[in-house]
Short mmCIF file of C-alpha atoms in Angstrom, two decimals:
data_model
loop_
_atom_site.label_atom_id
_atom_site.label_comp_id
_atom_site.label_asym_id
_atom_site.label_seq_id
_atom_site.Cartn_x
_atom_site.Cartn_y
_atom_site.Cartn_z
CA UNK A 1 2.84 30.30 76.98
CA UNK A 2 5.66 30.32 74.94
CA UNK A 3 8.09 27.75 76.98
CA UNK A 4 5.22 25.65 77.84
CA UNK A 5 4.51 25.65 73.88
CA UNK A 6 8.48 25.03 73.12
CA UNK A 7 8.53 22.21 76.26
CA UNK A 8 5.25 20.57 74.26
CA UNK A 9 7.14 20.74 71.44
CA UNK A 10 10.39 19.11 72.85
CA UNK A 11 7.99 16.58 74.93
CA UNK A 12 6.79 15.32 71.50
CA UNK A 13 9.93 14.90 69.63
CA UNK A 14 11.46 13.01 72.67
CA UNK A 15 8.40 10.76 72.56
CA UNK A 16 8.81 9.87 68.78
CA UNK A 17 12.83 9.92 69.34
CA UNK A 18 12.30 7.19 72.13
CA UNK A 19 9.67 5.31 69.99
CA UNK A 20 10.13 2.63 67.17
CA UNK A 21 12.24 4.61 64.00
CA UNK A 22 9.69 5.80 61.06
CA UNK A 23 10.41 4.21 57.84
CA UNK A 24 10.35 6.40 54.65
CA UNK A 25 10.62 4.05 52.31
CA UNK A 26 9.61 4.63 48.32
CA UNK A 27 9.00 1.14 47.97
CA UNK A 28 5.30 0.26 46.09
CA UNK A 29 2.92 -1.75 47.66
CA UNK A 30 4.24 -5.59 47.84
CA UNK A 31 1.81 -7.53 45.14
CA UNK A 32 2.53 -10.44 43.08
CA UNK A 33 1.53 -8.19 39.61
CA UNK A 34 4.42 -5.82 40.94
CA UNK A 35 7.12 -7.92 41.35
CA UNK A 36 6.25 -10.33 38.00
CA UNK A 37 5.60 -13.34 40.38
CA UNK A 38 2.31 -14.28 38.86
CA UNK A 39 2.26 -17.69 37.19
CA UNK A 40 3.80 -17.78 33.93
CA UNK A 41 4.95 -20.12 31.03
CA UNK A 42 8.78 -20.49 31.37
CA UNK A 43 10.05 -22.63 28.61
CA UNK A 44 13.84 -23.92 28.97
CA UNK A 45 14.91 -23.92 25.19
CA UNK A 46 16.88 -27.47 25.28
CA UNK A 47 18.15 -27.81 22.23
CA UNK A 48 15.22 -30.17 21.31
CA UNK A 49 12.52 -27.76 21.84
CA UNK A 50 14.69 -24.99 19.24
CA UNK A 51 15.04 -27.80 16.44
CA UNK A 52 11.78 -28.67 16.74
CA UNK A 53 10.49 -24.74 16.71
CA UNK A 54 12.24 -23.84 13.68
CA UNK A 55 11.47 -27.19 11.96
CA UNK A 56 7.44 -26.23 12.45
CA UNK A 57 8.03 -23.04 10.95
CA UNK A 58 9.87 -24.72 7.91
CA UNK A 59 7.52 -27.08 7.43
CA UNK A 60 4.21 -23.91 7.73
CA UNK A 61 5.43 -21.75 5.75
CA UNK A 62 7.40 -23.92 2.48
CA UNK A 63 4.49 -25.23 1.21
CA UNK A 64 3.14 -21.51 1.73
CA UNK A 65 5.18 -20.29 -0.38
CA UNK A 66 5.21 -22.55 -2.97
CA UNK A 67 1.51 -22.47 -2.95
CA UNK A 68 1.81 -18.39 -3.06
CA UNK A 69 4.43 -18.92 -6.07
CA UNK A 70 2.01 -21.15 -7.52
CA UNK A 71 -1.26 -18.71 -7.54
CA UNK A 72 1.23 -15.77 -8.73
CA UNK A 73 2.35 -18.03 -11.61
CA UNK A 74 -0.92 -18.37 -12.83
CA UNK A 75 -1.99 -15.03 -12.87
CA UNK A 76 -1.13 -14.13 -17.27
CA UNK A 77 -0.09 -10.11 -17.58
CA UNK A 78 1.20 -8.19 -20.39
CA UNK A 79 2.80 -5.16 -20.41
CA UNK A 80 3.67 -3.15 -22.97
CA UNK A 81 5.09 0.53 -23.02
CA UNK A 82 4.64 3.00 -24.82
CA UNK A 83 5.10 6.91 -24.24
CA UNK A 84 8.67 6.44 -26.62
CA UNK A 85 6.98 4.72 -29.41
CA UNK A 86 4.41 7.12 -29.51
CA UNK A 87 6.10 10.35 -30.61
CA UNK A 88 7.00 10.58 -33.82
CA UNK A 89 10.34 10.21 -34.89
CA UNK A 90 10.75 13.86 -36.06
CA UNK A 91 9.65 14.99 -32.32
CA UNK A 92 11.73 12.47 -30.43
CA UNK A 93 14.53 14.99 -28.51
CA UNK A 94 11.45 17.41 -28.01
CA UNK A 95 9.14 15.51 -26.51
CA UNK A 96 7.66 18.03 -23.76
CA UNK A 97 7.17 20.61 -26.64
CA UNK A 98 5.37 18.03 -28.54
CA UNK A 99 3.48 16.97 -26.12
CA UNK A 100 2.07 20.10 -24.69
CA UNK A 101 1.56 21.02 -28.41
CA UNK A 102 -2.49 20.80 -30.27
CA UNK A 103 -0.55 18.33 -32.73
CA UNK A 104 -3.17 14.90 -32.98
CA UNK A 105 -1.20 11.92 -30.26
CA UNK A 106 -3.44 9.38 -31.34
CA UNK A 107 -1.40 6.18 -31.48
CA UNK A 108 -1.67 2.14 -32.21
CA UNK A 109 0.33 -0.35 -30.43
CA UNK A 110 -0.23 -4.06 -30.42
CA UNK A 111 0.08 -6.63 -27.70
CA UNK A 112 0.23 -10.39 -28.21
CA UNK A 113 -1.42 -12.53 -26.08
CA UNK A 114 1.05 -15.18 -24.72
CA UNK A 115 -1.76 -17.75 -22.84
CA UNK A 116 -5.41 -17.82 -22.46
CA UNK A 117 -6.65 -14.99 -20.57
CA UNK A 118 -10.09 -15.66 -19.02
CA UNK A 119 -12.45 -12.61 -17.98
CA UNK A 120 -12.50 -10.34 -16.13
CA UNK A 121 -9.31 -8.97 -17.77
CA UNK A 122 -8.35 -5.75 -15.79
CA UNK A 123 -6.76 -3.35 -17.88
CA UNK A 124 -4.19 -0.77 -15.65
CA UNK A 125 -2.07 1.85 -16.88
CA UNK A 126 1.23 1.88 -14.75
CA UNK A 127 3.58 5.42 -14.15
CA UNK A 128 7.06 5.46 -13.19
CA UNK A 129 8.88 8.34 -11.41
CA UNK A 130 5.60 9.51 -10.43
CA UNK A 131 6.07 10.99 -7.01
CA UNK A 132 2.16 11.08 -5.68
CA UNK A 133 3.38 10.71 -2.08
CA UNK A 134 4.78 14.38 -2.16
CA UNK A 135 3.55 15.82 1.05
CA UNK A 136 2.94 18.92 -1.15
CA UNK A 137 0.64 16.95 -3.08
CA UNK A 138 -1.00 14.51 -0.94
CA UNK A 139 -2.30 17.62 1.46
CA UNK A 140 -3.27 19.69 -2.24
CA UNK A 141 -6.62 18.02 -1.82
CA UNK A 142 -10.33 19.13 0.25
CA UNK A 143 -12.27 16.32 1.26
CA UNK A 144 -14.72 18.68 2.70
CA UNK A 145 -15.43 19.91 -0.57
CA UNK A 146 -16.13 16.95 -2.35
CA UNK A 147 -18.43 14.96 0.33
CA UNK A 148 -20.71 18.13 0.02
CA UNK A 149 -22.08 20.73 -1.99
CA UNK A 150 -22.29 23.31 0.81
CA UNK A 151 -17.88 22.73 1.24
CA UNK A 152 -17.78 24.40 -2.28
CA UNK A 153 -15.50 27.10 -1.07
CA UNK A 154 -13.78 25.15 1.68
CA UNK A 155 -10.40 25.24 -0.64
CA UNK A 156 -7.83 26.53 1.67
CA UNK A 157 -6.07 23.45 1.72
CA UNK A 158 -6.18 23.14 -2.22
CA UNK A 159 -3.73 26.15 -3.39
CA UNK A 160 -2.44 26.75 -6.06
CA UNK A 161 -5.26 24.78 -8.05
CA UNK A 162 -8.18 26.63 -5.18
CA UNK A 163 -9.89 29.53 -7.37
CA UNK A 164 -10.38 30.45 -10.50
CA UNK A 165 -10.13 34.05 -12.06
CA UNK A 166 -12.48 35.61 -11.68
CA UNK A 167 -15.13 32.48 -11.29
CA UNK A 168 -14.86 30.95 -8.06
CA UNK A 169 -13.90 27.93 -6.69
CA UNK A 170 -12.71 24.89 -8.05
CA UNK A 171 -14.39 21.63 -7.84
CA UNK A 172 -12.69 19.16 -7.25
CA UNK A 173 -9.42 21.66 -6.40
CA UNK A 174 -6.34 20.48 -5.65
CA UNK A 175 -3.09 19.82 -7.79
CA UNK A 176 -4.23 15.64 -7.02
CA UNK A 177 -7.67 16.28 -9.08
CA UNK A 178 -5.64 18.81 -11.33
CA UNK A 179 -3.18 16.29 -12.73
CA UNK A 180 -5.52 13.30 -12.91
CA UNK A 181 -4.80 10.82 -15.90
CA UNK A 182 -6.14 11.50 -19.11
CA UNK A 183 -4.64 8.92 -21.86
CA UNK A 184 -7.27 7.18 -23.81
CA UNK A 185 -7.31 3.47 -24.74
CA UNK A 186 -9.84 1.50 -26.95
CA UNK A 187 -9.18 -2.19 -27.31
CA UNK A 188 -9.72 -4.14 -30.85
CA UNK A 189 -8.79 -7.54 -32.16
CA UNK A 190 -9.23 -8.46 -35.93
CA UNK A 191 -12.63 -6.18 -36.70
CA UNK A 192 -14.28 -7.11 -33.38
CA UNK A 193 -13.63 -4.10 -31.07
CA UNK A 194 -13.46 -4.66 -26.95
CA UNK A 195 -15.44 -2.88 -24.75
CA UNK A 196 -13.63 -1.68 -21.31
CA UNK A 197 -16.08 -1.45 -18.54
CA UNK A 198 -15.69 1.52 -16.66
CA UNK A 199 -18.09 1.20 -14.10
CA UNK A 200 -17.05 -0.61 -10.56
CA UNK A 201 -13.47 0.01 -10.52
CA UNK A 202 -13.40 2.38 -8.08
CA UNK A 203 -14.10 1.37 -3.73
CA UNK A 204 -17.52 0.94 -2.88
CA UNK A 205 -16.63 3.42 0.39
CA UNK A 206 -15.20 6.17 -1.88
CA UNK A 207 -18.66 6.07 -3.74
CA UNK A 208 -20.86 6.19 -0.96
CA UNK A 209 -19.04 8.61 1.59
CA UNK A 210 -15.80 10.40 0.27
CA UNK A 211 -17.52 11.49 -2.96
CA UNK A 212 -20.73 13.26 -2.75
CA UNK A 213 -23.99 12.98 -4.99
CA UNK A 214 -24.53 16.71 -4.80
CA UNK A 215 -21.06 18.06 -5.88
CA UNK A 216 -20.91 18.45 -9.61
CA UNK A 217 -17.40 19.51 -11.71
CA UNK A 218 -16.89 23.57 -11.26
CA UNK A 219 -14.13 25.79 -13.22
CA UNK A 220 -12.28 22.15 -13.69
CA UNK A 221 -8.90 22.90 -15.70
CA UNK A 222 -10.22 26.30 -15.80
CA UNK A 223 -6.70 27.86 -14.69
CA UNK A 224 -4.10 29.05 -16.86
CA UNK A 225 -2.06 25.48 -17.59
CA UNK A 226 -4.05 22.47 -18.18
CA UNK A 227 -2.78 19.45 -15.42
CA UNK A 228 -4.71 16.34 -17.22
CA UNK A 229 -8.15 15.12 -17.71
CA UNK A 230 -11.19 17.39 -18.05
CA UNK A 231 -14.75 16.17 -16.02
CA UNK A 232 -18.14 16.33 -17.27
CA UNK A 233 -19.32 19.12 -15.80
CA UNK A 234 -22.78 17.07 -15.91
CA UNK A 235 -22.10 14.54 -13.97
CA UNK A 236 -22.02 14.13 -10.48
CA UNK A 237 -18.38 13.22 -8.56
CA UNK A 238 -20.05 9.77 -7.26
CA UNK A 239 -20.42 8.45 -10.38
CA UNK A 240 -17.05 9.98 -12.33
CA UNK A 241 -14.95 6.51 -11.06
CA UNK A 242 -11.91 7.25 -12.86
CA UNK A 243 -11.04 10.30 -10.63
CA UNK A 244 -11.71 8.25 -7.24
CA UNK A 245 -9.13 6.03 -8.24
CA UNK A 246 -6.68 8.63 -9.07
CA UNK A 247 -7.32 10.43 -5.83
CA UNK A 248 -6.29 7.57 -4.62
CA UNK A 249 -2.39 8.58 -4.05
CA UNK A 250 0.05 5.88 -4.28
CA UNK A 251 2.93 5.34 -1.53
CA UNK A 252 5.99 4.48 -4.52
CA UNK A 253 6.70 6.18 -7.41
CA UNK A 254 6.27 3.32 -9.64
CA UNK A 255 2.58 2.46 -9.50
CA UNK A 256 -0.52 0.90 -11.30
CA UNK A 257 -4.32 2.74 -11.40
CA UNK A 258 -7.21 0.75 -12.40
CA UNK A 259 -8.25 1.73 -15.95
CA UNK A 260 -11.81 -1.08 -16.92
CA UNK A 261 -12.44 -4.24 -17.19
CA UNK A 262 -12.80 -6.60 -20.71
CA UNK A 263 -15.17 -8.66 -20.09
CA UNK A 264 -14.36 -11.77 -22.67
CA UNK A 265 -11.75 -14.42 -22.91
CA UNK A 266 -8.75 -13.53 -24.72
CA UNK A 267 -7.18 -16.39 -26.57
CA UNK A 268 -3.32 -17.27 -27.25
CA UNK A 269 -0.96 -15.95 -29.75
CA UNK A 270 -3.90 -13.14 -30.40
CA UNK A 271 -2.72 -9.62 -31.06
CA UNK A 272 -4.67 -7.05 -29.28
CA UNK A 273 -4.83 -4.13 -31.59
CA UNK A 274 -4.69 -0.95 -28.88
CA UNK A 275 -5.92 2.99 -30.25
CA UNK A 276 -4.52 5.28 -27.89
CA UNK A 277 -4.31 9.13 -27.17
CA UNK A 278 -1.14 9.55 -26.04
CA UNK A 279 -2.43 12.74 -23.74
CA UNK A 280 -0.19 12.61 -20.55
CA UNK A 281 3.20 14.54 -20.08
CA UNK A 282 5.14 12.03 -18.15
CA UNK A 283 8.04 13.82 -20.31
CA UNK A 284 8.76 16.56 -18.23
CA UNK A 285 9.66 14.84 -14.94
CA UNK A 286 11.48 11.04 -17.24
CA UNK A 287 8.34 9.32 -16.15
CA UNK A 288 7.37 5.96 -17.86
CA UNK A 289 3.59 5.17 -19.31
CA UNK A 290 2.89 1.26 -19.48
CA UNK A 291 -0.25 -0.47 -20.60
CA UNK A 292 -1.03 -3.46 -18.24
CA UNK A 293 -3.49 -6.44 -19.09
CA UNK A 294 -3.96 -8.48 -16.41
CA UNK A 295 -5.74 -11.82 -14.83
CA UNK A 296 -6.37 -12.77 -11.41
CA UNK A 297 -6.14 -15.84 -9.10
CA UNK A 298 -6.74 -16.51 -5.53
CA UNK A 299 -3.77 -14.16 -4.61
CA UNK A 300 -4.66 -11.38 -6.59
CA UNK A 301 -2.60 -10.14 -9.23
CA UNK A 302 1.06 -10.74 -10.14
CA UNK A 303 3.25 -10.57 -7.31
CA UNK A 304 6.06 -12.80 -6.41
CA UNK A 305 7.39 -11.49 -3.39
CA UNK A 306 4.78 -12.88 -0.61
CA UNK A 307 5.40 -16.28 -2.08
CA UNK A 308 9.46 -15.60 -2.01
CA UNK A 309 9.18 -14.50 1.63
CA UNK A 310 7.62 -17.84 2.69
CA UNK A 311 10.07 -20.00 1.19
CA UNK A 312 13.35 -17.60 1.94
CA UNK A 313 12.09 -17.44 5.94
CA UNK A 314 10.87 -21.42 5.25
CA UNK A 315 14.12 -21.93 3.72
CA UNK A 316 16.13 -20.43 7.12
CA UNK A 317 14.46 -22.24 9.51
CA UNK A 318 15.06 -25.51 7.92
CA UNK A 319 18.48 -24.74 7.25
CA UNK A 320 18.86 -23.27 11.03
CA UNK A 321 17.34 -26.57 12.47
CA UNK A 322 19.26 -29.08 10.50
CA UNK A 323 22.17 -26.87 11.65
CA UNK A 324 21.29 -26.97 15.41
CA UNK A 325 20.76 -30.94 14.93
CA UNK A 326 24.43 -31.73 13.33
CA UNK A 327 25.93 -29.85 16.37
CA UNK A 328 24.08 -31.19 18.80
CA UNK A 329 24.95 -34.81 18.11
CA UNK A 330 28.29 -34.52 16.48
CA UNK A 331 29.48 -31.49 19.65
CA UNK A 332 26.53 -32.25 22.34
CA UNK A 333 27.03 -30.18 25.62
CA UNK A 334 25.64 -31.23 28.90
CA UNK A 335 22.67 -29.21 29.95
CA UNK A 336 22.19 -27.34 33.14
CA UNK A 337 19.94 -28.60 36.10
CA UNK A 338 16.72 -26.91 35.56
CA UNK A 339 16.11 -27.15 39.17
CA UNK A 340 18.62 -24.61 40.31
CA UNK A 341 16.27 -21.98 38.51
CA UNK A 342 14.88 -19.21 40.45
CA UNK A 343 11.01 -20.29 39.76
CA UNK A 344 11.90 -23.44 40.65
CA UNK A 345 13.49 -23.62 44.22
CA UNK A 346 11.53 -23.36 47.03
CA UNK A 347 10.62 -19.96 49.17
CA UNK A 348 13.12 -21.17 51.93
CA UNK A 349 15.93 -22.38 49.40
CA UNK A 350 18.91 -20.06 48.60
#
């Protein structure tokens, strides 16, 4: 059994021995989506076709810019700052103690209008040095808990602003809810005094899904140290818009939160008379507090860099294909023969 078995076995290798050689290849499956042989677009960039690209782009995006320039221009903003001017002179050196201090920070400022500012006027208050992207702080927040009522208690992700002593859990909780903005402004000019509207500053999304009409304020700034603003414990998180703005963090330091609207024209050369409670300890970190009063146009609000971008990258091109143009008729260089090119020649051409 055995040597017939082994003889077999011998029989069959000499068969596939004398046979035709078995290839082993790797190589895939020949297709033309394999082997990038489908039909393509293959520009040859003569110099024609480059001055001509980069002249296009020069001639999009200049008046682009300028036009982007043009809508920023017209946007009228004032800006005034303030959290030096209001602590009194005897206090200045101790700011942090006076600010954390029971001592009255009510303050006036003025701000003169320098062109006609129709409504809406959107009035901001801008922070500096304010680091709200610290991871820290971003994750100090539970979104559980503030969609819901029943997420009361979900505040693991909120420490150390989760619990109170003795009293639960905090609602909101979180050191981004803890430390939300609580300087004051009322607007007057002459005797006539300026209302800020309050209501629809905040997203329409935040209102109707992130913030819940169930969850009321709970043991807010009920700790030992006091962050910022206190919440009506009354009213429902859907409707307090001045903390869905704040809990919206900002990715720079340097940033502006929606504060109202004023809802009439402002004229030149007036002097808006501002009351202020100068409430927020930006001392303790060399933050900045600004007051912002600001138009719109069809771009938005101030901002001069989309409208700089056009015109530098405008700017380039132009430059680039006048460049290109001068060397190609003062230096020209014969061009290949485009028919020498791979996709060109024939399958039986080498």
């Amino acid at each position: 059994m055995s040597s017939h078995t082994a003889s077999s076995s011998n029989g069959g290798n000499g068969s596939d021995d004398s046979g035709a050689p078995r290839r082993n290849s790797k190589r895939p499956k020949y297709s033309k989506f394999t082997q990038q042989e489908l039909p393509a677009c293959k520009p040859i960039l003569t110099p024609r076709w480059v001055v001509s690209a980069f002249m296009l782009v020069a001639i999009v995006f200049i008046p682009i810019g300028i036009a982007c320039l043009l809508g920023s221009r017209d946007v009228v903003e004032v800006v005034k700052r303030y959290e030096i001017e209001c602590i009194p002179a005897v206090n200045r050196g101790n700011e942090v103690q006076f600010i954390q201090s029971a001592a009255d920070k009510t303050c006036t400022i003025s701000m003169t209008i320098p062109k006609r500012m129709k409504q809406p006027i959107y009035v901001y208050y801008q922070l500096d040095n304010f680091y709200q992207n610290h991871r820290r702080y971003v994750k100090s927040r539970s979104d559980e808990q503030l969609k819901s009522a029943s997420k009361e208690n979900d505040t693991s992700s909120c420490k150390p602003e989760d619990t109170a002593t003795g009293r639960g859990a905090i609602v909101p909780c979180g050191l981004i809810a803890w430390s939300l903005f609580n300087d004051t402004y009322s607007f007057s000019r002459g005797n006539q005094s300026l209302t800020v509207n309050k209501k629809g500053i905040a997203w329409k999304s935040d209102k109707e899904k992130r913030f819940g009409k169930d969850v009321f304020p709970k043991n807010f700034q009920g700790g030992g140290l006091v962050g910022g603003k206190s919440l009506e414990a009354s009213i429902r998180l859907s409707d307090q818009e001045d903390l869905m703005v704040w809990m919206r963090t900002a990715a720079l330091p340097t940033f502006r939160k929606l504060y109202g609207k004023i809802e009439v024209d402002l004229e030149a050369k007036e002097v808006i008379n501002v009351t202020l409670a100068n409430n927020y300890n930006t001392y303790s970190f060399n933050g900045k507090k600004k007051l912002v009063l600001s138009t719109t146009s069809w771009i938005g609000g101030r901002n001069d860099f989309l409208g700089i971008a056009y015109l530098t990258v405008g700017m380039i091109c132009f430059a680039l294909s006048m460049g290109f143009t001068i060397v190609y008729f003062v230096k020209p260089r014969r061009l290949g023969d485009p028919t020498f090119l791979s996709w060109n020649r024939g399958p039986g051409s080498h």
